[in-house]
Tab-separated table of C-alpha atoms and ligand atoms in Angstrom:
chain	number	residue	atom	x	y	z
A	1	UNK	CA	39.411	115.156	78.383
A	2	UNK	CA	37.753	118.549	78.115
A	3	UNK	CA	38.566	120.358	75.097
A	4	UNK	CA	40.533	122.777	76.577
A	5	UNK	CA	42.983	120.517	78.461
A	6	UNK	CA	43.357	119.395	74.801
A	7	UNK	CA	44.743	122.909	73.784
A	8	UNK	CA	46.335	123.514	76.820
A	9	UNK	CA	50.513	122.829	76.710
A	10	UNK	CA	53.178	123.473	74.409
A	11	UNK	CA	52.311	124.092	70.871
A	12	UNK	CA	53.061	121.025	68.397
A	13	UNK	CA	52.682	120.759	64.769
A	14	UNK	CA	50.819	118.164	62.591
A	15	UNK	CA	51.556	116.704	59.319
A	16	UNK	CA	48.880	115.407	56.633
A	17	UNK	CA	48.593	114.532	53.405
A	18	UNK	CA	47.390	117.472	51.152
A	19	UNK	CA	44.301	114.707	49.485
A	20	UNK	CA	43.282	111.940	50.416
A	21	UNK	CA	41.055	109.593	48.385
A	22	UNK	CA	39.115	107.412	50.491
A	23	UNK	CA	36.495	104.519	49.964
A	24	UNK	CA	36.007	101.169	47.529
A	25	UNK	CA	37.717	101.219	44.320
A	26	UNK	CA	39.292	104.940	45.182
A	27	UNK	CA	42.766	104.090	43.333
A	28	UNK	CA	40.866	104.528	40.132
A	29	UNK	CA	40.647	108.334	40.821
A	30	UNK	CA	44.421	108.109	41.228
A	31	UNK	CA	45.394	109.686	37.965
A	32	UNK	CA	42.657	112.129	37.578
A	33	UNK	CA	44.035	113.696	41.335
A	34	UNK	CA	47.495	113.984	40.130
A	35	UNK	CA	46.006	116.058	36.981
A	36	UNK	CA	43.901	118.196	39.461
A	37	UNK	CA	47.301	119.351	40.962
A	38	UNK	CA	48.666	120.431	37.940
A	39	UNK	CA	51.087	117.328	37.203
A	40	UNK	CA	51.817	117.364	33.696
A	41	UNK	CA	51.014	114.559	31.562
A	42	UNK	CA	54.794	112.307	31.407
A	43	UNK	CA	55.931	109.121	33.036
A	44	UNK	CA	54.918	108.521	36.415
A	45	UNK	CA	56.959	106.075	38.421
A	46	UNK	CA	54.941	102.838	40.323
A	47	UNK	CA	57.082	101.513	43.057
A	48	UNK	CA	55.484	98.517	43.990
A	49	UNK	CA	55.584	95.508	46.132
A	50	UNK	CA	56.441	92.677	44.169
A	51	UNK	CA	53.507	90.721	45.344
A	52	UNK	CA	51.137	93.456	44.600
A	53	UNK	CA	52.817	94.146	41.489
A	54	UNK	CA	52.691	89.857	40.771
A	55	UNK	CA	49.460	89.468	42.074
A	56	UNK	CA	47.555	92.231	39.599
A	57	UNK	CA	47.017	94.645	42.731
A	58	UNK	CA	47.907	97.510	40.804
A	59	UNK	CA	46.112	96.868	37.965
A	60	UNK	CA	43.716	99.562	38.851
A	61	UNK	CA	46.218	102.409	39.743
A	62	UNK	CA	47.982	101.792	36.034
A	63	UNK	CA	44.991	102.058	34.065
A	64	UNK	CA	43.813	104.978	35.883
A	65	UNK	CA	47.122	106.888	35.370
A	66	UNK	CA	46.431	105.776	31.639
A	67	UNK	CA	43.447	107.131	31.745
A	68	UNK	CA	44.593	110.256	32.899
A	69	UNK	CA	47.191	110.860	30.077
A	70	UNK	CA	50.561	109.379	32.464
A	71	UNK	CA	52.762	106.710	31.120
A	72	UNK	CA	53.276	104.349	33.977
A	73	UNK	CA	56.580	103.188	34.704
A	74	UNK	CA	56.407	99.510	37.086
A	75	UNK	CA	59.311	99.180	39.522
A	76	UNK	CA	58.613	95.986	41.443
A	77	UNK	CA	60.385	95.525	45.025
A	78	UNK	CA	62.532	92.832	45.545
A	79	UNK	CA	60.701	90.935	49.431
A	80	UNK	CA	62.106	91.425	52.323
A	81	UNK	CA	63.607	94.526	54.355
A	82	UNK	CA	63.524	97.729	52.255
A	83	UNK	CA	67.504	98.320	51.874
A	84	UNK	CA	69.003	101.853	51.182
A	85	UNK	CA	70.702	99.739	48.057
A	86	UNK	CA	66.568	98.979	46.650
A	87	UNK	CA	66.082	102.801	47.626
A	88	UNK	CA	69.084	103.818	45.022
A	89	UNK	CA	67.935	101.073	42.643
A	90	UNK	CA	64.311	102.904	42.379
A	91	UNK	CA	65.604	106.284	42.447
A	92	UNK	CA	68.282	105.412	39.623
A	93	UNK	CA	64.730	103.729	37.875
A	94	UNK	CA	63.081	107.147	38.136
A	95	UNK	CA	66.078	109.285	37.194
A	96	UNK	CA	66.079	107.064	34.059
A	97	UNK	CA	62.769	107.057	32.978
A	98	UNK	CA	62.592	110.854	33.610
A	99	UNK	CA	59.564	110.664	35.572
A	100	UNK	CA	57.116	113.310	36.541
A	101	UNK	CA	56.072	112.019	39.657
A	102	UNK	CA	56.179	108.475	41.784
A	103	UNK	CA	53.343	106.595	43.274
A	104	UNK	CA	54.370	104.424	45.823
A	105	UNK	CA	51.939	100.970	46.502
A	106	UNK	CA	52.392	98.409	49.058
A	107	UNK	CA	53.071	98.202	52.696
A	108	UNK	CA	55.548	100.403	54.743
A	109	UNK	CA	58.525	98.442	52.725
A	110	UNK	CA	57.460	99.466	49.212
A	111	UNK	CA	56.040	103.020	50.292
A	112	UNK	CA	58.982	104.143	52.708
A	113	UNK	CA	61.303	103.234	48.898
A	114	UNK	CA	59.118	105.673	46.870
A	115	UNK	CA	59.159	108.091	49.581
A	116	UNK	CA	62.639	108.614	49.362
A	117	UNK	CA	62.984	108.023	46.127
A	118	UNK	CA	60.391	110.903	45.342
A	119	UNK	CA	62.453	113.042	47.620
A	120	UNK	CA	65.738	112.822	45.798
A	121	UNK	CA	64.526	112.701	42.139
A	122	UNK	CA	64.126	115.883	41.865
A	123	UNK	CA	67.599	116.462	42.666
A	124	UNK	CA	71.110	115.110	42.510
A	125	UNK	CA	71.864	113.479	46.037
A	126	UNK	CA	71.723	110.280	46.238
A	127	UNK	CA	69.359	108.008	49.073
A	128	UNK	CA	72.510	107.915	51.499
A	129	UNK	CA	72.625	112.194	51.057
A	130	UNK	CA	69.087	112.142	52.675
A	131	UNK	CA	69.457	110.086	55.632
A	132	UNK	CA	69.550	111.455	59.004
A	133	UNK	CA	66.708	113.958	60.583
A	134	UNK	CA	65.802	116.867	58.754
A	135	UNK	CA	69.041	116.583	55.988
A	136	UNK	CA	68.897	119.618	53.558
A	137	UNK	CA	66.407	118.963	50.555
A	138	UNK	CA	64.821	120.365	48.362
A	139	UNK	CA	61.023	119.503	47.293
A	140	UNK	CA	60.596	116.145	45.523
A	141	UNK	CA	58.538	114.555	42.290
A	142	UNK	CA	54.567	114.574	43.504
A	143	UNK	CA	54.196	111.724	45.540
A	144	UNK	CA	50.778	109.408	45.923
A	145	UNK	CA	51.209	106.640	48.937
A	146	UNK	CA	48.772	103.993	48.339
A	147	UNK	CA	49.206	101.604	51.296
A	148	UNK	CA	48.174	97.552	50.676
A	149	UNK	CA	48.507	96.323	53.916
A	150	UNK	CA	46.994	97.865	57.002
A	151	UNK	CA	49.516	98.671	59.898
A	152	UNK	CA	52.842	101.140	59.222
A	153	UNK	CA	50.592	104.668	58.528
A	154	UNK	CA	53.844	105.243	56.514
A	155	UNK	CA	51.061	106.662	53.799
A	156	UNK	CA	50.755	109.632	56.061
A	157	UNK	CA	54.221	109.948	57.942
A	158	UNK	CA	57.601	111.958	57.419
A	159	UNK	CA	59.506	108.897	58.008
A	160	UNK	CA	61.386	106.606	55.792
A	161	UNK	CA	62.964	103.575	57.367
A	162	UNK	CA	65.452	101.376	55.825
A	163	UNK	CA	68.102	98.731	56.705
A	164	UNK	CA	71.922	99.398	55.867
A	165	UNK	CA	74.582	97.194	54.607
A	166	UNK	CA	74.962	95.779	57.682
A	167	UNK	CA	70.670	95.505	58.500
A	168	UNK	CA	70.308	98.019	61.067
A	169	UNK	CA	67.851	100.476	60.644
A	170	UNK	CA	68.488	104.460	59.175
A	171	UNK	CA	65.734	107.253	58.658
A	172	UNK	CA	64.665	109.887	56.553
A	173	UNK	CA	62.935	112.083	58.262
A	174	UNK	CA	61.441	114.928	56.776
A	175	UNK	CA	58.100	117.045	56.396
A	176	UNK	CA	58.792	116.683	52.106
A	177	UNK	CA	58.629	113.014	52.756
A	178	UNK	CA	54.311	113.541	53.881
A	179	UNK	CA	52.878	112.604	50.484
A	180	UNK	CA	50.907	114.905	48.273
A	181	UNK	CA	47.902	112.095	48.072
A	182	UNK	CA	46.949	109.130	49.670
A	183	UNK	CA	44.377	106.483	48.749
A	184	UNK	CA	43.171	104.170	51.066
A	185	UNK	CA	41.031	102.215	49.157
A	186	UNK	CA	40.430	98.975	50.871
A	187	UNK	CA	40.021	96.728	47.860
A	188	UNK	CA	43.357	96.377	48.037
A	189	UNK	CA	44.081	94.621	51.119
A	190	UNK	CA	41.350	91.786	50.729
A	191	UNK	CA	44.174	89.249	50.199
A	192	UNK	CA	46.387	90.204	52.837
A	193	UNK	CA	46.871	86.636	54.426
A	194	UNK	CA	45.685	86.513	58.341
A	195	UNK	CA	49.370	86.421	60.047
A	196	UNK	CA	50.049	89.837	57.958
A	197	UNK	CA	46.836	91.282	58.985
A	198	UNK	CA	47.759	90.376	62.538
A	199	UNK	CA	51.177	91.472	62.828
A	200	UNK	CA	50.014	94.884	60.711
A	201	UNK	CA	47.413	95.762	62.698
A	202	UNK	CA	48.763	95.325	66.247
A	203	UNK	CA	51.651	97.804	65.054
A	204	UNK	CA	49.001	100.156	64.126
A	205	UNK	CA	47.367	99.460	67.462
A	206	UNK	CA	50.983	99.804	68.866
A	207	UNK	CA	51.229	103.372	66.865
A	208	UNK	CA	48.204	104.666	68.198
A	209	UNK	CA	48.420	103.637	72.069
A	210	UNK	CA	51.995	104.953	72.294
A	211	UNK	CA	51.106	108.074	70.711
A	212	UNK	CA	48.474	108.813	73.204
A	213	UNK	CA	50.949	108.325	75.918
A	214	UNK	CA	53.382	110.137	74.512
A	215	UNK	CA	54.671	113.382	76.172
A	216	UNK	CA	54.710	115.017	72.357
A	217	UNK	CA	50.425	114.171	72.164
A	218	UNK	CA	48.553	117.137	70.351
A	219	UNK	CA	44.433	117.518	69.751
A	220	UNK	CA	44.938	116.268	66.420
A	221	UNK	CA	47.380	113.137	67.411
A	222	UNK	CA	44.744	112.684	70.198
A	223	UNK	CA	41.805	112.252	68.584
A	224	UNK	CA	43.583	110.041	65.928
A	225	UNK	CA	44.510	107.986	68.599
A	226	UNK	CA	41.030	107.387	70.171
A	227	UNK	CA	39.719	106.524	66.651
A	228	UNK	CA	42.036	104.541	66.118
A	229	UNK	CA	42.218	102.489	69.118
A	230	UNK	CA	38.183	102.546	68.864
A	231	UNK	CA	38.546	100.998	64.571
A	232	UNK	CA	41.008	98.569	65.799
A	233	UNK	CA	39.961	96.711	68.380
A	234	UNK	CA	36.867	96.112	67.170
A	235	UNK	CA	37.343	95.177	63.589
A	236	UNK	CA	41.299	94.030	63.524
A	237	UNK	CA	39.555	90.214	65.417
A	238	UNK	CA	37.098	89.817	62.523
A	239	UNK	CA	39.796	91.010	59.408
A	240	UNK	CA	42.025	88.595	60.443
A	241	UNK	CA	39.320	85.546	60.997
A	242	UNK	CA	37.794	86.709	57.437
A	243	UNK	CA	39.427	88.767	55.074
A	244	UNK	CA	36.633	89.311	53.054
A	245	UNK	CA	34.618	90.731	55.550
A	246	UNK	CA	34.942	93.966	53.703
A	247	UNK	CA	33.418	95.999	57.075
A	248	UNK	CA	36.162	94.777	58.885
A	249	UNK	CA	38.830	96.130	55.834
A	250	UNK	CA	37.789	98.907	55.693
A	251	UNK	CA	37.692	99.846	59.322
A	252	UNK	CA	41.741	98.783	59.823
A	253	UNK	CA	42.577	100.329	57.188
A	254	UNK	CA	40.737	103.442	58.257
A	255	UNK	CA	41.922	102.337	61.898
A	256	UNK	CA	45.529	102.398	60.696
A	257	UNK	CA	45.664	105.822	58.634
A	258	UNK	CA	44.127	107.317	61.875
A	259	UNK	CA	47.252	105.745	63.537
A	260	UNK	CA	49.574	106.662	61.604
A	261	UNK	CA	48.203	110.688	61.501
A	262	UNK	CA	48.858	109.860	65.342
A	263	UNK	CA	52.465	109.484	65.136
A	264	UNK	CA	52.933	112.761	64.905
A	265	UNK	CA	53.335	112.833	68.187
A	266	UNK	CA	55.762	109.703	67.644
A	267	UNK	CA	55.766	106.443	69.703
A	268	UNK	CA	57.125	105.912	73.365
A	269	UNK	CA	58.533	102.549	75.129
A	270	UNK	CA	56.661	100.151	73.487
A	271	UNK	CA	58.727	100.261	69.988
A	272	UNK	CA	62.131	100.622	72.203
A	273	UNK	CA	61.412	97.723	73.352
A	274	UNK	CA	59.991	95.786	70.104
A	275	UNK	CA	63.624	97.390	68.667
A	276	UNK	CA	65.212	94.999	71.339
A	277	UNK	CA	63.294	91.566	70.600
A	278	UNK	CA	63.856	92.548	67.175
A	279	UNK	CA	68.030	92.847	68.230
A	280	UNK	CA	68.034	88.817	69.035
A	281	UNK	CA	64.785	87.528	66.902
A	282	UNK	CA	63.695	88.128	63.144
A	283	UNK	CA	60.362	88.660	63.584
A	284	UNK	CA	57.774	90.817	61.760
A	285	UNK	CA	57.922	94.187	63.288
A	286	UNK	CA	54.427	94.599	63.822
A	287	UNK	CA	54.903	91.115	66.238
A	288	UNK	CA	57.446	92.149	68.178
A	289	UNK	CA	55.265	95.658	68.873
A	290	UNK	CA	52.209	92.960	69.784
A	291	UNK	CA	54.489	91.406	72.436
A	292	UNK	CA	55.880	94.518	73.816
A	293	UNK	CA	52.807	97.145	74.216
A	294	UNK	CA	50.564	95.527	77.236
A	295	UNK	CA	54.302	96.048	79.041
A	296	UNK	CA	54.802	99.886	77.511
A	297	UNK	CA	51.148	100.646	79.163
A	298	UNK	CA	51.664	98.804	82.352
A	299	UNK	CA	54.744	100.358	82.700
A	300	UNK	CA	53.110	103.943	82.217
A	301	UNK	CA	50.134	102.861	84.074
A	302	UNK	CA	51.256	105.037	87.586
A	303	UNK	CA	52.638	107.797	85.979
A	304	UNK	CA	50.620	111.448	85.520
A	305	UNK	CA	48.394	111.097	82.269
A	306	UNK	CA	45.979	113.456	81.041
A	307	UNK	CA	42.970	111.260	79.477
A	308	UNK	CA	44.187	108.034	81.464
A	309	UNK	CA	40.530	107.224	81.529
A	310	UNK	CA	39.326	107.817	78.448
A	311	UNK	CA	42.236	105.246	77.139
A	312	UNK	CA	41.280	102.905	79.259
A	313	UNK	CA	37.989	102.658	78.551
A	314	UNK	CA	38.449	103.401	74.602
A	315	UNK	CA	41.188	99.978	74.788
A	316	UNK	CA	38.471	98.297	77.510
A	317	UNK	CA	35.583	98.982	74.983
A	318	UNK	CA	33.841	100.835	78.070
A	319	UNK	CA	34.813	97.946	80.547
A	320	UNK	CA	37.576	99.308	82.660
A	321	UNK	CA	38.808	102.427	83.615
A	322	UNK	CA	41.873	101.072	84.817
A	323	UNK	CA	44.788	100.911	82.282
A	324	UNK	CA	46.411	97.860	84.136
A	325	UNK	CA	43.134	96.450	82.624
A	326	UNK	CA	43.434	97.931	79.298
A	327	UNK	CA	47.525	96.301	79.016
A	328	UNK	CA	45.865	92.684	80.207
A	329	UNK	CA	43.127	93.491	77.633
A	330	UNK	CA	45.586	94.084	74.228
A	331	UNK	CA	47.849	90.909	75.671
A	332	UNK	CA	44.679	88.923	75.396
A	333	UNK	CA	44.087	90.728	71.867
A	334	UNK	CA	47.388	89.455	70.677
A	335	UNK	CA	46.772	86.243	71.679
A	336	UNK	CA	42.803	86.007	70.017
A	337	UNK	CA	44.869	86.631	67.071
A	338	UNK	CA	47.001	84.309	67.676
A	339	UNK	CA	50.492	85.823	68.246
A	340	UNK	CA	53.259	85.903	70.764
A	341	UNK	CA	52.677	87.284	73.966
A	342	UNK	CA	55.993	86.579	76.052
A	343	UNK	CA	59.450	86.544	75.486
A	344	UNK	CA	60.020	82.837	76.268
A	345	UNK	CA	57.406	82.022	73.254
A	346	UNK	CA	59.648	82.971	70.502
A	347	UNK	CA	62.546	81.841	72.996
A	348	UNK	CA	64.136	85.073	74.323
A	349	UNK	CA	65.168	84.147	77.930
A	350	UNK	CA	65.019	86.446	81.377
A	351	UNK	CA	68.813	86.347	81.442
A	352	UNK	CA	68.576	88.934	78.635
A	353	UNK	CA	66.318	91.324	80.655
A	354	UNK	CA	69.428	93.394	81.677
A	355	UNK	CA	70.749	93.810	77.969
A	356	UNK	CA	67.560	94.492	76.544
A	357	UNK	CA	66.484	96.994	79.362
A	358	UNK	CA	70.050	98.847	78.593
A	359	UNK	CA	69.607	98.582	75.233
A	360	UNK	CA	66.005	100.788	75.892
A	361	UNK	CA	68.090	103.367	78.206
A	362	UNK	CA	71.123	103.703	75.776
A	363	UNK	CA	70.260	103.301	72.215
A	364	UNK	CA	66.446	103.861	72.184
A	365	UNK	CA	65.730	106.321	74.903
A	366	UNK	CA	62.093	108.064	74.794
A	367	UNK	CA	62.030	111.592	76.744
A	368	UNK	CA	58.536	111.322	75.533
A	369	UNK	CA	57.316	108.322	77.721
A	370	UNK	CA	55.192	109.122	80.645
A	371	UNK	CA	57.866	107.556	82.917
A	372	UNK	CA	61.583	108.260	82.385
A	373	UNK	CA	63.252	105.295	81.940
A	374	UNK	CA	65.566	103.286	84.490
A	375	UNK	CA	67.547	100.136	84.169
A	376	UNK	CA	66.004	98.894	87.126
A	377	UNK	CA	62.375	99.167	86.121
A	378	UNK	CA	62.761	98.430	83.140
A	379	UNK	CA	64.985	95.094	83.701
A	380	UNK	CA	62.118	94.141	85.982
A	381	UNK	CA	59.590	94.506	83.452
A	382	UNK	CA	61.257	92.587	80.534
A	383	UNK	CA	62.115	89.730	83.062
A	384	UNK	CA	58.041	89.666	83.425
A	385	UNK	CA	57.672	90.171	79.973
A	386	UNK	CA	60.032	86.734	79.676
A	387	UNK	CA	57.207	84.909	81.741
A	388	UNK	CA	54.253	86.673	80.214
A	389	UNK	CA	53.449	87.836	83.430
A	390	UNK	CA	51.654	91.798	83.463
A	391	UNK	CA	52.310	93.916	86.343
A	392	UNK	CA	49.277	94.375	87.875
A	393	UNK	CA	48.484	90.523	86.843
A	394	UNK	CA	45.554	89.754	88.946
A	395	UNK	CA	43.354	91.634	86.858
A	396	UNK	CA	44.822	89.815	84.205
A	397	UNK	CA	43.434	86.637	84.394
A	398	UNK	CA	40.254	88.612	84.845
A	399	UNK	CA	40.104	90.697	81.590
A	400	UNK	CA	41.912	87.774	79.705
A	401	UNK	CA	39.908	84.903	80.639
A	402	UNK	CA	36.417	84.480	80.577
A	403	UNK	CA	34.911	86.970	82.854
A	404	UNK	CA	35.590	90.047	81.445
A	405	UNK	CA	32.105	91.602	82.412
A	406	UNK	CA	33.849	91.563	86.293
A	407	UNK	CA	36.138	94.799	85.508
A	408	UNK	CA	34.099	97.739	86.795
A	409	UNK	CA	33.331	100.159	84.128
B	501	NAD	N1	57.435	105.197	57.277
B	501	NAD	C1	56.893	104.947	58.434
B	501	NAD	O1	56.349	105.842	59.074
B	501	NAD	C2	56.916	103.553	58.965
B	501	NAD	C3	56.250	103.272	60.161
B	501	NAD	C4	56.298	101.964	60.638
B	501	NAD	C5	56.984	100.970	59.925
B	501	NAD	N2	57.626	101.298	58.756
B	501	NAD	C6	58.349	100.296	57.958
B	501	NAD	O2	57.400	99.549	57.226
B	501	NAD	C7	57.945	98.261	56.935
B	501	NAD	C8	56.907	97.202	57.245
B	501	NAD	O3	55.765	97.458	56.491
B	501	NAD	P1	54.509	96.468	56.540
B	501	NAD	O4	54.300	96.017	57.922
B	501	NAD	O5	53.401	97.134	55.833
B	501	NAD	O6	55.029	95.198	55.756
B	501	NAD	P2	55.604	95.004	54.284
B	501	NAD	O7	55.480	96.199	53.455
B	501	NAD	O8	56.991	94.466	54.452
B	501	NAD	O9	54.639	93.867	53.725
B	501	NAD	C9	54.474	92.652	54.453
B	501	NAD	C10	54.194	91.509	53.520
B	501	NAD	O10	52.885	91.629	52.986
B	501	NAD	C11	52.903	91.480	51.557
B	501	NAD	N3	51.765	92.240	51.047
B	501	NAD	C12	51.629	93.598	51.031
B	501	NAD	N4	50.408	93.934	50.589
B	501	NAD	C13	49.767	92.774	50.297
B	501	NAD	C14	48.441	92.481	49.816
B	501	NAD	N5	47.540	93.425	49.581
B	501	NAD	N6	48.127	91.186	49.639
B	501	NAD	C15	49.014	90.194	49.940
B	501	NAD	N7	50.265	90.418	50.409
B	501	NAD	C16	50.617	91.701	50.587
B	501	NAD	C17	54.273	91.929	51.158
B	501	NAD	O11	54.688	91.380	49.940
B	501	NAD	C18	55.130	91.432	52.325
B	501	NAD	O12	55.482	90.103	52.126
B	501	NAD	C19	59.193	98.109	57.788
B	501	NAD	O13	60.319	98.240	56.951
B	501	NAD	C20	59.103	99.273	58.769
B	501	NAD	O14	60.389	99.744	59.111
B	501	NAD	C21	57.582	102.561	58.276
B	502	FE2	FE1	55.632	100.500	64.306
C-alpha cells in the first residue's frame, strides 16, 4: 500500500486518548497526569476488577493518586459479565462520594463500568439514559482507563458494552466515552493466567484483522492494524507459555492498544459470527473470536482488498502472500495456544449452520465486510467451520503442519 492509496477514499475520523502513559511501572505517574490537566485535588473514583482490586494490582495507582493530593475512592467489580445494574451501582458509588474524576482498572468488564459511569456522573441520567449510539450527553468526570488484561482496546474505544436483565448485550457509544488518559503499563498483566492471555489476545488479534478488512479502514486504523497484527503474532505464543517473559507483556499489551486504536474503523464478520457461538455457548468472548476469524478472512479472501498482500504477509510473518494462507495460519495460532478451533469442539453441531448464518444476515449484519453477506455463503462456511475445515484447506495442512517454509513468500 502506497501512501496515497492510504489517503485516497472517503474521509473517516479517528478517536484517541488525549495522554497516554506508556512503559514499566507507568501507573505511578497516574496522579501526577490528572494534576497536569487541571483536575482539582478531591476524591477520585477506582473502579476496579475485583481480582485486581483483591490481588493488590492497584496498589500502585492508589498511592500515586495519594501522592498527587486525590482521595481514592475503591469500587471493586463483582466477576462476571459487566451488567447495566453494576454500571448504576458504580455510578450511584461516584455520585455519593462526590468524586472529581474516575479511573477505571481492569479488563474490558471493569473499564467499559467506569466508562459509563464517568459519562453520567457529571450529570443526572442514569446508565440506562445513555445507552444506544450517540444518546445526548454532556461531557463526563476525567476519565483514566488503565487496562490489566491485554485484548478488548476498550482503554482507547468509544464503546461501552454491557449485558441487560435478560444477558444480551447493549452499547454506549460515544466519542465522550474515549478516555482522557490511558496507561498501559505492563506490570500489571504479569499474572494474567495463560487461558486469559489466550482468549484476550486472539480478540485483539480478532480486532485488528477485521479492522483491516473493514470497508470503514482509515491510514490511522491501518497502520494500527499492521502493528498490531505484527506485536501479536509474534509475542501473544511466548506470553501465554511464560507470563513473566516481560518482552512478550509488553508487546501484547502494546499489540492490543494498537488494536483497539484500530477499531475505529470497527470489526467485520468475524465478531458476527463469534456473537452467534456466543448465542448457544458461554464462552469467553475473546474464544469464540479465536474460532471464528480464520473463517471471517477466508470468507473475504476473493473479494477486492486494497493491501491484501501486505496482510497476508504481515499474518504469514513474510511467508505467504496468499490470505487463504494467512486464515490456515491464525487457525493454527489458536490451536498453539491451545484453544478451540471448530464448532464441533465446544459441541455446536452443522445442523445449526442455517440459524447461525441468519442470525449473521439479520441481527449482526456488517455493510463494512469486504463481501456482503448471503445466507448461502455464509451457511456453507459455518457448516465448515462445524468440521474445522478452511476453505481453501489444502494449504491448510501446509501452513498448519510442519512445513510451513513450503508457502511461497
Ligand atoms: N469497550 C470496548 O471497546 C470493548 C471491546 C471489546 C470487548 N469489550 C468487553 O470487554 C469485556 C471482556 O473484557 P476482557 O476480555 O478484558 O475480560 P475481563 O475484563 O472480563 O477479565 C477477564 C478475567 O481476567 C481477570 N483479570 C483481569 N486482569 C487480571 C490480572 N492482571 N491478573 C489476573 N486476572 C486478571 C478478571 O478478574 C476476569 O476474571 C466484555 O464484557 C466485552 O463485551 C469491550
Ligand atoms: Fe472483540
Amino acid at each position: 500500500m502506497t501512501t496515497s492509496d492510504l489517503l485516497a477514499g472517503v474521509p473517516r475520523d479517528f478517536l484517541a486518548p488525549r495522554q497516554v502513559l506508556v512503559g514499566d511501572g507507568a501507573v505511578a505517574g497516574t496522579g501526577s497526569a490528572l494534576a497536569g490537566w487541571s483536575v482539582p485535588t478531591g476524591a477520585v473514583g477506582v473502579i476496579a476488577d475485583v481480582t485486581v482490586a483483591e490481588n493488590g494490582i492497584a496498589e500502585t495507582l492508589l498511592q500515586s493518586l495519594e501522592t498527587a493530593g486525590y482521595a481514592p475512592q475503591l469500587f471493586a467489580l463483582a466477576a462476571g459479565e459487566p451488567t447495566v445494574t453494576a454500571a448504576q451501582q458504580a455510578l450511584d458509588f461516584l455520585r455519593a462520594a462526590d468524586t472529581v474524576a474516575v479511573v477505571g482498572i481492569g479488563g474490558g468488564s471493569a473499564m467499559d463500568v467506569a466508562k459509563i459511569a464517568a459519562l453520567a456522573a457529571a450529570g443526572d441520567k442514569s446508565i440506562r439514559d445513555l445507552l444506544g449510539i450517540n444518546p445526548e450527553a454532556a461531557p463526563g468526570l476525567p476519565l483514566v482507563l488503565v487496562p490489566t488484561t491485554t485484548g478488548t482496546g476498550a482503554e482507547v474505544t468509544r464503546i461501552s458494552m454491557l449485558a441487560d436483565d435478560r444477558g444480551r448485550k447493549v452499547i454506549c457509544s460515544h466519542p465522550l466515552l474515549v478516555p482522557l488518559v490511558t496507561v498501559l503499563d505492563p506490570y500489571l498483566v504479569v499474572g494474567l493466567p495463560p487461558a486469559v492471555t489466550a482468549a484476550t489476545g486472539m480478540d485483539a488479534m480478532a480486532h485488528a484483522v477485521e479492522a483491516f478488512l473493514s470497508r470503514n479502514r482509515s491510514p490511522l486504523s491501518a497502520q494500527a492494524s499492521l502493528l498490531a497484527i505484527r506485536l501479536l503474532r509474534e509475542w501473544l505464543p511466548r506470553a501465554v507459555q511464560n507470563g513473566h517473559d516481560m518482552d512478550a507483556r509488553r508487546a501484547t499489551l502494546y499489540g492490543a492498544h494498537q488494536a483497539g486504536l484500530a477499531l475505529n474503523a470497527g470489526v467485520v464478520l468475524g465478531h458476527s459470527l463469534a456473537y452467534t457461538i456466543a448465542n448457544r455457548k458461554h464462552l469467553p468472548h475473546g474464544v469464540t473470536c479465536a474460532i471464528a476469524l480464520p473463517y471471517c478472512l477466508a470468507y473475504n479472501a476473493g473479494s477486492e482488498l486494497s493491501g491484501a498482500t501486505e496482510l497476508a504477509l504481515t499474518i504469514t510473518q513474510g511467508r505467504s502472500e496468499d490470505l487463504d494462507d494467512a486464515a490456515a495460519e491464525l487457525r493454527q495460532l489458536a490451536e498453539d495456544l491451545g484453544l478451540p478451533t471448530s464448532l464441533a469442539e465446544i459441541g455446536i453441531g452443522a445442523g445449526e449452520a442455517q440459524g447461525m448464518a441468519r442470525e449473521c444476515v439479520e441481527l449482526y449484519p456488517r455493510p463494512s465486510n469486504p463481501r456482503p453477506f448471503t445466507l448461502d455463503a455464509l451457511t456453507d462456511l459455518v457448516t465448515a467451520m462445524a468440521t474445522g475445515k478452511l476453505p481453501g484447506a489444502e494449504v491448510t495442512q501446509t501452513v498448519g503442519s510442519n512445513d510451513r517454509g513450503r508457502v511461497s513468500a
